[in-house]
CSV table of C-alpha atoms and ligand atoms in Angstrom, one decimal:
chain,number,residue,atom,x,y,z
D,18,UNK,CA,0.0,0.0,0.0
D,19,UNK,CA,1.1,3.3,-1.1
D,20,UNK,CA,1.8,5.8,2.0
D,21,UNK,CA,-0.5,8.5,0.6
D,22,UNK,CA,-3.4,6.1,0.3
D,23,UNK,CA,-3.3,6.4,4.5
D,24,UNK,CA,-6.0,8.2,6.2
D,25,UNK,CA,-4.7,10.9,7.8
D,26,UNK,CA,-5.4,11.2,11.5
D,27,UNK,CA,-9.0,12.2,12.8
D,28,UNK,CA,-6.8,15.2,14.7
D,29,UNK,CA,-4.6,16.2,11.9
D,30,UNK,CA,-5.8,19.5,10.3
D,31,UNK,CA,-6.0,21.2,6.8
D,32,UNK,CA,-4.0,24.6,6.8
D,33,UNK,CA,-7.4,26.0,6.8
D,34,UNK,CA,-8.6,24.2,9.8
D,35,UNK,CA,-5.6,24.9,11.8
D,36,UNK,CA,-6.0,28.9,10.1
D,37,UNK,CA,-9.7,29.2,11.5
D,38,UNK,CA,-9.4,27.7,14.8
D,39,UNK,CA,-5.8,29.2,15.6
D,40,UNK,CA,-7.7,32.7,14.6
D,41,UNK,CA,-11.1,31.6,16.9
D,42,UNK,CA,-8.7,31.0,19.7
D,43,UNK,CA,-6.8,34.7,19.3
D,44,UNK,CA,-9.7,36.2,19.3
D,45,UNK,CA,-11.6,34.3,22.6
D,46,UNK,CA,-8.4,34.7,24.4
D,47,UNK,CA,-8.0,38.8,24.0
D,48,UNK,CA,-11.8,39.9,23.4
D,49,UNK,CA,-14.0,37.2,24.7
D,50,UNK,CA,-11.7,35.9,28.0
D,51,UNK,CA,-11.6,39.7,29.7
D,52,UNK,CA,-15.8,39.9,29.8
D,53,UNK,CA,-16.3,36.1,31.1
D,54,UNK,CA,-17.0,36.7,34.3
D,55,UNK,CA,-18.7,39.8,34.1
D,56,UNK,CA,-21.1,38.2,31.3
D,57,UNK,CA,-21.9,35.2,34.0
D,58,UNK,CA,-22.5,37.9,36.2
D,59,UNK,CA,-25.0,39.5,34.0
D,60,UNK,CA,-26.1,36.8,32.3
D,61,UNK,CA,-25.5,38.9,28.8
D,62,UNK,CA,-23.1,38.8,26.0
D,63,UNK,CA,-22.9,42.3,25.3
D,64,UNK,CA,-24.0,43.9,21.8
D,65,UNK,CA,-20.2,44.7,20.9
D,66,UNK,CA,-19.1,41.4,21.7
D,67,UNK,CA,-21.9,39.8,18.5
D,68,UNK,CA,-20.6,42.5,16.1
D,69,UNK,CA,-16.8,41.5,16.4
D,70,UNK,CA,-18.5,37.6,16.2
D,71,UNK,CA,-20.0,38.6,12.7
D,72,UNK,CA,-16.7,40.4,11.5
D,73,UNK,CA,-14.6,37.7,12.4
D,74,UNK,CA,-17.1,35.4,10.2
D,75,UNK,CA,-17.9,32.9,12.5
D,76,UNK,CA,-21.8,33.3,12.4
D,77,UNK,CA,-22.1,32.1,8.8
D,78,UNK,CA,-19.4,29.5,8.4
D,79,UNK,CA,-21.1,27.3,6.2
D,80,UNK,CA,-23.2,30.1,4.2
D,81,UNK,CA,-22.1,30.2,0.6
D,82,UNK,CA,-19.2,32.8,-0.3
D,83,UNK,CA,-21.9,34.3,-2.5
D,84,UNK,CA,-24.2,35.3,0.2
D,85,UNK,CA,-21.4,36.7,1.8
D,86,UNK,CA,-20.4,33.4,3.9
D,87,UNK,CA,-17.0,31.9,5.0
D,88,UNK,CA,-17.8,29.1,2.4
D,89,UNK,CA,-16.3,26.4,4.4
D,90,UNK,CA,-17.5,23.3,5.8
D,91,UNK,CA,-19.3,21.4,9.1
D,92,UNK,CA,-15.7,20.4,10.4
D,93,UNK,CA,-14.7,24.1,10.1
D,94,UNK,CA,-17.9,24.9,12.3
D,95,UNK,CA,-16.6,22.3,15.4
D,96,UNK,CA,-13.6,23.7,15.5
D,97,UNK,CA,-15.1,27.2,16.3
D,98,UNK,CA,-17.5,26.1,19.1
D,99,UNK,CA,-14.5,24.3,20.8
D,100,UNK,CA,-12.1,26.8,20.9
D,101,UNK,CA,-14.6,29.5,21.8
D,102,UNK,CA,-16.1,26.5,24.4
D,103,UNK,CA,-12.6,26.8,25.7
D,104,UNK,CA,-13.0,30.2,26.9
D,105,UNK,CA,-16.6,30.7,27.2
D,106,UNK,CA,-19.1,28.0,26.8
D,107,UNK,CA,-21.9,30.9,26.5
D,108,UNK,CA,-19.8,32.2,23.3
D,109,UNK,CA,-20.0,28.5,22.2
D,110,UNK,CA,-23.5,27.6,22.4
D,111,UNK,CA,-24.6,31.0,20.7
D,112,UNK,CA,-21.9,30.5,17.4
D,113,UNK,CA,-23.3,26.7,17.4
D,114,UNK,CA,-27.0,27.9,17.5
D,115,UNK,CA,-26.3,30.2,14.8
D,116,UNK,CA,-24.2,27.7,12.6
D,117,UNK,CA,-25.2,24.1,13.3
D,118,UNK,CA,-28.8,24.8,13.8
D,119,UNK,CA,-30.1,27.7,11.7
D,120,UNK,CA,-27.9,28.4,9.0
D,121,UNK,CA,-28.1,24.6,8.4
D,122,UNK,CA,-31.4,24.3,8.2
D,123,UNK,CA,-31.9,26.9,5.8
D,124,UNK,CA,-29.1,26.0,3.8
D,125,UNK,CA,-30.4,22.3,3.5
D,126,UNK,CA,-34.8,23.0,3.5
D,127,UNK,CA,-34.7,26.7,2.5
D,128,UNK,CA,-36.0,27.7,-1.0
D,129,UNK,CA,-34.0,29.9,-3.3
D,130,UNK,CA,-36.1,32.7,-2.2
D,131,UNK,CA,-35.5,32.1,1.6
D,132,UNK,CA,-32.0,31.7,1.1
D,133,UNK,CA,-31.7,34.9,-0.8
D,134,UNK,CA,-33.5,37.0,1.5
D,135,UNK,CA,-32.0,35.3,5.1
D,136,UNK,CA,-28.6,33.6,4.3
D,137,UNK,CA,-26.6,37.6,4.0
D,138,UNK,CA,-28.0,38.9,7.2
D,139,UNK,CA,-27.4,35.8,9.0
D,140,UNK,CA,-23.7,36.1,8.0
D,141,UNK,CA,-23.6,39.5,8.2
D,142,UNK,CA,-25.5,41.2,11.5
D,143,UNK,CA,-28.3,39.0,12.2
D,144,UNK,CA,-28.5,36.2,14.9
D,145,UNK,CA,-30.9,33.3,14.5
D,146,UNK,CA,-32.7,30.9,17.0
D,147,UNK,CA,-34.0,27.5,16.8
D,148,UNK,CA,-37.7,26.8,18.5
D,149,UNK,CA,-38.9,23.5,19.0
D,150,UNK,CA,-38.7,22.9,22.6
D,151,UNK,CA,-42.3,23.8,24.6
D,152,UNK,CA,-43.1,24.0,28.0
D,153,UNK,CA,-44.8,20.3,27.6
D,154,UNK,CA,-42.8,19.1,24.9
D,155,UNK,CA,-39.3,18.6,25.6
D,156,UNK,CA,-37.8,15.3,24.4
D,157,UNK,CA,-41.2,13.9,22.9
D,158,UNK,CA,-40.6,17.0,20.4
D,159,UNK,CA,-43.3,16.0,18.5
D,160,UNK,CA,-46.0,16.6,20.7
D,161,UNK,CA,-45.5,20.4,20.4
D,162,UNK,CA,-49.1,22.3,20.2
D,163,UNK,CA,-48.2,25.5,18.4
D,164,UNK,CA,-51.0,25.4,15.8
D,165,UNK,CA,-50.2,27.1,12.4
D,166,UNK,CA,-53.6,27.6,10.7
D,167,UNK,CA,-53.9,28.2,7.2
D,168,UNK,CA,-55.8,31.6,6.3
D,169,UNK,CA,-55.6,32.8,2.4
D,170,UNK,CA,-52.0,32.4,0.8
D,171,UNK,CA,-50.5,32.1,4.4
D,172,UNK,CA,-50.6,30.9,8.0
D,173,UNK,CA,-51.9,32.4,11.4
D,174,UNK,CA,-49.6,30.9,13.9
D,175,UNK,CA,-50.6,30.5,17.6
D,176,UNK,CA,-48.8,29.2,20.5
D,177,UNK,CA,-45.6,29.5,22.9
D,178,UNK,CA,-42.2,27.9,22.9
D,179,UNK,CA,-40.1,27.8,25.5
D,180,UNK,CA,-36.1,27.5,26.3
D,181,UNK,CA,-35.2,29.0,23.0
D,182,UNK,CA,-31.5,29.9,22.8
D,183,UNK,CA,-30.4,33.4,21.2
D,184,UNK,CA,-34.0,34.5,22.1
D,185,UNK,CA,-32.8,38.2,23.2
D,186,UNK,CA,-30.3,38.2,20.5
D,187,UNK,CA,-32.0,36.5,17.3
D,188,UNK,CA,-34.0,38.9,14.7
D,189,UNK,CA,-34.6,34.8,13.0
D,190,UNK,CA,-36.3,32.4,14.7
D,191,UNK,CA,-37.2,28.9,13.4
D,192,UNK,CA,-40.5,28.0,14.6
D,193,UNK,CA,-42.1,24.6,14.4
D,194,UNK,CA,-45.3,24.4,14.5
D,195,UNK,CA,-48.2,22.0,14.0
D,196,UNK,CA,-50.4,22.2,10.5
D,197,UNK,CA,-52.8,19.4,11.7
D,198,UNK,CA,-52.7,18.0,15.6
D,199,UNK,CA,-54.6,14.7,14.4
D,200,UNK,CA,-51.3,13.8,11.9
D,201,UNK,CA,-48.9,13.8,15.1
D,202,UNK,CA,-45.8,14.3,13.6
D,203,UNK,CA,-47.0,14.7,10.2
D,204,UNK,CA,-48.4,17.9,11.1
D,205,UNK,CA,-44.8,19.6,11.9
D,206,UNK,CA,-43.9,22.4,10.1
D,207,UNK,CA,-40.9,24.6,10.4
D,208,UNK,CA,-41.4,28.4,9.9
D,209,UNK,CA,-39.4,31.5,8.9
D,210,UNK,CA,-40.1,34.4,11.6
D,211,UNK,CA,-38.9,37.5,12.1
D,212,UNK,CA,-39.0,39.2,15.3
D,213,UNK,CA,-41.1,42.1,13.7
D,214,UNK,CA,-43.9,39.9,12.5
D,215,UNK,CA,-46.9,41.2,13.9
D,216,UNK,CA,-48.2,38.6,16.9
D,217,UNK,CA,-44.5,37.4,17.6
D,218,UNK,CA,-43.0,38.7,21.0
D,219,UNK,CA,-40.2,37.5,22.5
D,220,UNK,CA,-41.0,36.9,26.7
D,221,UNK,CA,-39.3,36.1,29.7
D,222,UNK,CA,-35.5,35.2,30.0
D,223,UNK,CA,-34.6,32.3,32.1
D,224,UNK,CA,-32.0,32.7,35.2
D,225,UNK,CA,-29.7,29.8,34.6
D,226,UNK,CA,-26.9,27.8,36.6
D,227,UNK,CA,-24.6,27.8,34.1
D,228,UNK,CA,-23.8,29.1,30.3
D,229,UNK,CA,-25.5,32.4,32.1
D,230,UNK,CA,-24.6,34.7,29.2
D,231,UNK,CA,-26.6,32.6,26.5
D,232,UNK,CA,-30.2,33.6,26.5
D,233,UNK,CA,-33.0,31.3,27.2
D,234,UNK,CA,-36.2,32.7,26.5
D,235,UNK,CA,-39.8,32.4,25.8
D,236,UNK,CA,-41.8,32.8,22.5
D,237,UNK,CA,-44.9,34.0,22.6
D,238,UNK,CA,-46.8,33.7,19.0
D,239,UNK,CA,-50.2,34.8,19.3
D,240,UNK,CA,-52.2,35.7,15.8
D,241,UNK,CA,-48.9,36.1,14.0
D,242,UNK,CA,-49.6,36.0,10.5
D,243,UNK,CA,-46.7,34.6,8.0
D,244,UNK,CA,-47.2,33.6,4.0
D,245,UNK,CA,-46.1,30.5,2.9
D,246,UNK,CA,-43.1,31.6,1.5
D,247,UNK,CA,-41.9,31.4,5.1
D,248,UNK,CA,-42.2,27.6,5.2
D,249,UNK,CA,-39.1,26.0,5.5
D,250,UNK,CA,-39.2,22.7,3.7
D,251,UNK,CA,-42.6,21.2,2.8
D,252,UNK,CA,-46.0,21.5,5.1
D,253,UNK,CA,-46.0,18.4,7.2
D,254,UNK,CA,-42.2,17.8,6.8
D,255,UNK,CA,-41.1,20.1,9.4
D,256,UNK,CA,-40.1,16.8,11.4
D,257,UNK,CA,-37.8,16.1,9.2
D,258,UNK,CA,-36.1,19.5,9.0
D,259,UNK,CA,-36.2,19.3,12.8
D,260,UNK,CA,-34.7,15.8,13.5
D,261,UNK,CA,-32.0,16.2,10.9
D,262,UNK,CA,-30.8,19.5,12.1
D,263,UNK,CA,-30.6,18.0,15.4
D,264,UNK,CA,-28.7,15.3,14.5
D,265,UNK,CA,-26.4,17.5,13.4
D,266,UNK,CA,-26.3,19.8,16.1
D,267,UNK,CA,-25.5,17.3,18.7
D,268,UNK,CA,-22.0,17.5,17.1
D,269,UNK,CA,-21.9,20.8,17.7
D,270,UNK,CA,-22.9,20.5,21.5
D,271,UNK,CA,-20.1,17.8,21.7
D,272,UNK,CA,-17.8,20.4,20.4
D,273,UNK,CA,-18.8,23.0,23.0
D,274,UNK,CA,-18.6,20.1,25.7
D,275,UNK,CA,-14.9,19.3,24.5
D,276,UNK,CA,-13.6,22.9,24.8
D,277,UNK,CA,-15.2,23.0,28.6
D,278,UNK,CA,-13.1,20.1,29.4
D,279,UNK,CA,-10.1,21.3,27.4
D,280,UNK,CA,-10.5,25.1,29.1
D,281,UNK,CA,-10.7,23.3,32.4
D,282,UNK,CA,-7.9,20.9,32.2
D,283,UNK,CA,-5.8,23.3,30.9
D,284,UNK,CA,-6.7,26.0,34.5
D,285,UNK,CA,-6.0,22.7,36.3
D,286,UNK,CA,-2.4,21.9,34.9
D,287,UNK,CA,-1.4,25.5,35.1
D,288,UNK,CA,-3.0,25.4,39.0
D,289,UNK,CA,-1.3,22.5,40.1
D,290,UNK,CA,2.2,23.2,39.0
D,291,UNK,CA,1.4,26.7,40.9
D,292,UNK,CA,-0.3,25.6,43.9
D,293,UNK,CA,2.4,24.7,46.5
D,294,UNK,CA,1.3,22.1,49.7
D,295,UNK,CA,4.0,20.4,51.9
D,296,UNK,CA,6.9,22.3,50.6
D,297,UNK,CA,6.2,21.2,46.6
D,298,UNK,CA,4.1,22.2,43.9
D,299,UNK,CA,0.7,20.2,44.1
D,300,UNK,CA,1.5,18.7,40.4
D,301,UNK,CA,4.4,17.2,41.7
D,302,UNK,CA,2.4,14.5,44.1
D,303,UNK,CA,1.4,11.4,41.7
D,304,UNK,CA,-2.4,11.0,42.9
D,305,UNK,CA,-2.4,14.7,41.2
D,306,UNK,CA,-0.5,13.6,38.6
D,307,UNK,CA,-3.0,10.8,38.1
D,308,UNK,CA,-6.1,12.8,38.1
D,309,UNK,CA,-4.7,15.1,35.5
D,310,UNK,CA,-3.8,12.3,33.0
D,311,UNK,CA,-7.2,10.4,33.4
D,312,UNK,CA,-8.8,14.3,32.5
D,313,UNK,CA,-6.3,13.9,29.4
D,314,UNK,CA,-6.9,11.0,28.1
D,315,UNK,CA,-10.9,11.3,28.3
D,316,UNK,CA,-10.8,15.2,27.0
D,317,UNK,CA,-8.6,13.2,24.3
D,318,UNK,CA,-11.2,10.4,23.5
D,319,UNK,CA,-14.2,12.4,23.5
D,320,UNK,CA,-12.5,14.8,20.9
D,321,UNK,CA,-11.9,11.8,18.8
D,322,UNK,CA,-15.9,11.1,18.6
D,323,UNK,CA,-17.0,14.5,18.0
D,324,UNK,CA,-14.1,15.2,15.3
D,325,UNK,CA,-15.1,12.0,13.4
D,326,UNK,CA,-19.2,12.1,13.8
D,327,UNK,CA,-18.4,15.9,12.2
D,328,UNK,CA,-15.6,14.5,9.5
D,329,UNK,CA,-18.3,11.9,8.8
D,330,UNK,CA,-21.5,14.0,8.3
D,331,UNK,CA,-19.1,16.2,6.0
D,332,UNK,CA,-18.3,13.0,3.9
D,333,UNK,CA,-21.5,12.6,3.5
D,334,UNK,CA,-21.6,9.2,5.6
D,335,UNK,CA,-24.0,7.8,8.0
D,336,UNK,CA,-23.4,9.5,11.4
D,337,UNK,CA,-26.4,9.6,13.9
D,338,UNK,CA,-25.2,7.0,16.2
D,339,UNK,CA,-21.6,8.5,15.9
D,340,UNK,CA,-22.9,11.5,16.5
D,341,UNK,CA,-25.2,10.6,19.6
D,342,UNK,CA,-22.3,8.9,21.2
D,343,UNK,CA,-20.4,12.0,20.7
D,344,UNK,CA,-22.7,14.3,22.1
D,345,UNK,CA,-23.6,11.4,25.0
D,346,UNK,CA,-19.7,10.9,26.0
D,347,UNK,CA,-18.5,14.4,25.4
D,348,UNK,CA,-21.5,15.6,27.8
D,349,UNK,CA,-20.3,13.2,30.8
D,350,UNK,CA,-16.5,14.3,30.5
D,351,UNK,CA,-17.0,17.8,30.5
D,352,UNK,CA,-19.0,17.2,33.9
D,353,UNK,CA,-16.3,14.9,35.1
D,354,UNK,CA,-13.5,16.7,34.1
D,355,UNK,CA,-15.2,20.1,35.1
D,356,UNK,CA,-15.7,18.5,38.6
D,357,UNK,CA,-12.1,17.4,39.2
D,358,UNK,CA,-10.4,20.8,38.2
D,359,UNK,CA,-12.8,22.1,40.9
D,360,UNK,CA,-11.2,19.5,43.7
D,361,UNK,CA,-8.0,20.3,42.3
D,362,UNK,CA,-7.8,24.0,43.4
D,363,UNK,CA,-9.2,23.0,46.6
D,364,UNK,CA,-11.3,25.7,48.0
D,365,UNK,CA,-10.4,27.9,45.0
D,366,UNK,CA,-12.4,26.1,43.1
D,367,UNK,CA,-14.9,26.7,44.9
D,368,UNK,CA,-15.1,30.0,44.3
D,369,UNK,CA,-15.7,32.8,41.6
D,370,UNK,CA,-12.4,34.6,41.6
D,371,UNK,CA,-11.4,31.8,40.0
D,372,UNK,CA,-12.5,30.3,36.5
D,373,UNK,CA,-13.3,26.6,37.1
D,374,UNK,CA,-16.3,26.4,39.2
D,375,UNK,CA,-17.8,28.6,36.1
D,376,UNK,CA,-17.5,25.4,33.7
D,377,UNK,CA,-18.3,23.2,36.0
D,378,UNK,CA,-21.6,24.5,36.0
D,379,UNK,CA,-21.5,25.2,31.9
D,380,UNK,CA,-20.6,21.6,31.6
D,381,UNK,CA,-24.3,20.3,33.2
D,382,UNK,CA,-26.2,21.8,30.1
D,383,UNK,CA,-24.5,19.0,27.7
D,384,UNK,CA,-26.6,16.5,28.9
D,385,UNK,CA,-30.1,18.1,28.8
D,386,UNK,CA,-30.3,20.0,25.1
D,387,UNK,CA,-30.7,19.0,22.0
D,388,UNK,CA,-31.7,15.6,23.2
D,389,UNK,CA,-30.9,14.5,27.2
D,390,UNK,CA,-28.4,11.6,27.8
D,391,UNK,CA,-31.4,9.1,28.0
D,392,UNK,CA,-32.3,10.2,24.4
D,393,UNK,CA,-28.8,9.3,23.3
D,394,UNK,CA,-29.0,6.2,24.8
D,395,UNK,CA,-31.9,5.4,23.0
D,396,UNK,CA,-30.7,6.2,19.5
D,397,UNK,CA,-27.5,4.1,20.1
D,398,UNK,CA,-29.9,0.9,21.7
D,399,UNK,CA,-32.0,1.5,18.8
D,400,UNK,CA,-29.2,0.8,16.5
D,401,UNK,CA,-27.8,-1.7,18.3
D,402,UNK,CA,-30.7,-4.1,18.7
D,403,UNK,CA,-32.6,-3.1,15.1
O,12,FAD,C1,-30.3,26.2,28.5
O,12,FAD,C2,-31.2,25.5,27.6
O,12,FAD,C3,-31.2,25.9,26.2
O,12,FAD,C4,-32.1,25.3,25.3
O,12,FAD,N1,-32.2,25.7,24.0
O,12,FAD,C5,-33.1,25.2,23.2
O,12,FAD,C6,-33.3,25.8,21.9
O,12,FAD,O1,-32.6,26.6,21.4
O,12,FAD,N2,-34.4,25.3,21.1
O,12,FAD,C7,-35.2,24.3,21.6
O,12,FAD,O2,-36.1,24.0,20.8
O,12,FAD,N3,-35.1,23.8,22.8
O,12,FAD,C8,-34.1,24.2,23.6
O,12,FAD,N4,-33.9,23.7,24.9
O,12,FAD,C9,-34.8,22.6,25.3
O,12,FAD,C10,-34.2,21.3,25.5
O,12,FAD,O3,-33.9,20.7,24.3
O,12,FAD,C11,-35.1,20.4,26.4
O,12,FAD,O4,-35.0,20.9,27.7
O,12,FAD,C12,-34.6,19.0,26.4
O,12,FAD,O5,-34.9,18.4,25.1
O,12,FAD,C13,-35.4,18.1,27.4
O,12,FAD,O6,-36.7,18.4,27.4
O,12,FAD,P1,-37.5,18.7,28.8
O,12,FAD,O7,-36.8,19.8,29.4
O,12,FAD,O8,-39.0,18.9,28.4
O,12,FAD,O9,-37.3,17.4,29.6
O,12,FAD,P2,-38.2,16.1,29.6
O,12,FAD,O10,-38.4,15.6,28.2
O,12,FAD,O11,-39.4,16.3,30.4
O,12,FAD,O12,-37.2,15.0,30.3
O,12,FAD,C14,-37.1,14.9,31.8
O,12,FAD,C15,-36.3,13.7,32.1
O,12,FAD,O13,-37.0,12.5,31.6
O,12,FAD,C16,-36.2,11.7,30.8
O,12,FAD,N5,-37.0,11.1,29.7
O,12,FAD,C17,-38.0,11.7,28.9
O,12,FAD,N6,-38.4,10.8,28.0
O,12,FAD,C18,-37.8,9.7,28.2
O,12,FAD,C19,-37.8,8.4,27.6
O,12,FAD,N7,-38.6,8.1,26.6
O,12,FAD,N8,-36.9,7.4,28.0
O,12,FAD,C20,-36.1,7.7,29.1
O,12,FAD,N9,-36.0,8.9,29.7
O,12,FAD,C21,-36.8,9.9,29.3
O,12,FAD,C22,-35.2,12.7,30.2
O,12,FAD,O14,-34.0,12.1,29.8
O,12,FAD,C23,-35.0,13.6,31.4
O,12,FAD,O15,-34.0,13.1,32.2
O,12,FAD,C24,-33.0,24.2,25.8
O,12,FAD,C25,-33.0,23.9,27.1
O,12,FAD,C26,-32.1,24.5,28.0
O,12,FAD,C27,-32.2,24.1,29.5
């Protein structure tokens, strides 16, 4: 076998890859790192903070060169949630929102005309949000009761979502709503609407244990009229747009979860090797030493799941159980790993003055959105048995 017929290694990068993540990782470390705690504090990433986002082209990663776009691919999109993740999960779950979940979904269900009109203001100025989630519909998605009633060449949309990330940023918010209750998830169908649409309001937003900064809010649709040229995808196949945007997406929240753990390890090694008890540096006692390899090697091995469900979906290849075991493992190491740089700097840790106890609580969120940890485990059982 000829050498260049080798795969190259899951953690091997193009020059682009290395380009775009080397420049997301400048740019978290002098303009996002300084406002951390302050934005935990206030549970707000502030309006300069999103503009610099959109100029450094990391809301539209994916989006077409020629609707102003960074034209690259999935992988590209991973790379920039973890190294933002790294320095503020908040940062993270807002760039994912806006690339693995909404630019996705229009790029993959929009119409030419939807495109056109939302792909250059989502990569230029304009944040987007994804709304699925209700107050009685969380993991049974499909039970969601947001009625979308058809009325001349259009809809009248009725209902309220709930838990909807970006909510005070996002001008764009897909809604999901239900064409006919009696077709159960037949009915779904995913919407187009903008925050100026009469009848849509955006309510209350949620005081959160950890990634404080992101917004979690309410929808509340009431009488909001929208034509059908807002339909994303087909009436009745707004499951579909749903379920494989979330597929995807999970990817995206094992990328965040990866650059928690990584962010934390890496406060934990610098700590340790600071930290002096009984005369010596804390990193020097082996049970330290022990704790900070085991954070390694599972930082290491969750990487490797998220990096190949992404390289996968970008080949085009089957990657929903990949990509649930991703999400599922990543999740559980960013809590462990979290957890342990918090014993590490004893009652530091503890603390806000210091960084850790911060992603500790980021880390929890992994395993509740976009599908809890039991939902991942069903998805893998479900391949597994057939
Ligand atoms: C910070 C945050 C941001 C979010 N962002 C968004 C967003 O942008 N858009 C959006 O649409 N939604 C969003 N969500 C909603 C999120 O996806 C849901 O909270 C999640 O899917 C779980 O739904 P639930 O809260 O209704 O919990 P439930 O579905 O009620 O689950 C409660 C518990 O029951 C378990 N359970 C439920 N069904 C089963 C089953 N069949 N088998 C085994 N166990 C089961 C679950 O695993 C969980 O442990 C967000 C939530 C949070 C907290």
């Amino acid at each position: 076998m000829e050498h260049n017929d080798l795969q190259p290694a899951l953690t091997m990068l193009s020059e682009d890859e290395v380009l775009l993540r080397d420049s997301v990782a400048e740019f978290a470390e002098a303009q996002v790192r300084p406002l951390v705690r302050e934005m935990d504090e206030h549970a707000k990433i502030p309006k300069e903070l999103l503009v610099k986002l959109f100029e450094l082209g990391v809301m539209g990663i994916e989006i077409p060169e020629q609707f102003g776009g960074g034209g690259a691919s999935f992988f590209h999109g991973v790379l920039a949630v973890e190294a933002f993740s790294v320095v503020d999960p908040s940062v993270g779950a807002l760039v994912d929102v806006q690339n693995t979940l909404v630019v996705n979904a229009i790029l993959r269900w929009g119409s030419d005309d939807v495109k056109q009109r939302y792909l250059p203001r989502l990569a230029a100025d304009t944040v987007g949000a994804y709304a699925l989630s209700e107050a009685g519909s969380g993991s049974d998605a499909f039970a969601l009761t947001t009625r979308a009633i058809p009325d001349g060449d259009g809809y009248v949309l009725n209902g309220r979502k709930l838990w909807i990330t970006n909510g005070n940023e996002a001008d764009i918010f897909l809604i999901f709503a239900t064409i006919n209750p009696e077709a159960g998830y037949r009915g779904v169908t995913a919407f187009v609407v903008e925050r100026g649409f009469p009848g849509f309001t955006v309510g209350r937003k949620e005081d959160k244990l950890g990634i404080r900064a992101s917004s979690t809010c309410e929808l509340i649709i009431e009488d909001c009229r929208v034509s059908k040229a807002q339909i994303l995808g087909e009436p009745g196949k707004g499951y579909k747009v749903a379920i494989e945007t979330l597929n995807e997406g999970r990817i995206g929240i094992g990328a965040q979860m990866i650059g928690i753990a990584k962010g934390a390890l890496g406060h934990a090694v610098k700590y340790t090797k600071e930290r002096r008890q009984f005369g010596k540096a804390i990193a020097e006692f082996q049970l330290v030493q022990g704790q900070l390899a085991r954070m390694a090697t599972e930082v290491e091995a969750a990487r490797l799941l998220v990096y190949n469900s992404a390289r996968l979906r970008d080949a085009g290849k089957p990657f929903l159980t990949e990509a649930a075991m991703a999400k599922l493992y990543s999740s559980e190491v960013a809590e462990r790993v979290t957890s342990l740089a918090v014993n590490l700097y004893g009652g530091y840790g503890y603390v806000k003055d210091y960084p850790v106890e911060k992603l500790w609580r980021d880390a929890k969120i992994g395993q509740i959105y976009e599908g809890t940890s039991n939902m991942q485990l069903v998805t893998i059982a479900k391949q597994l048995l057939g």
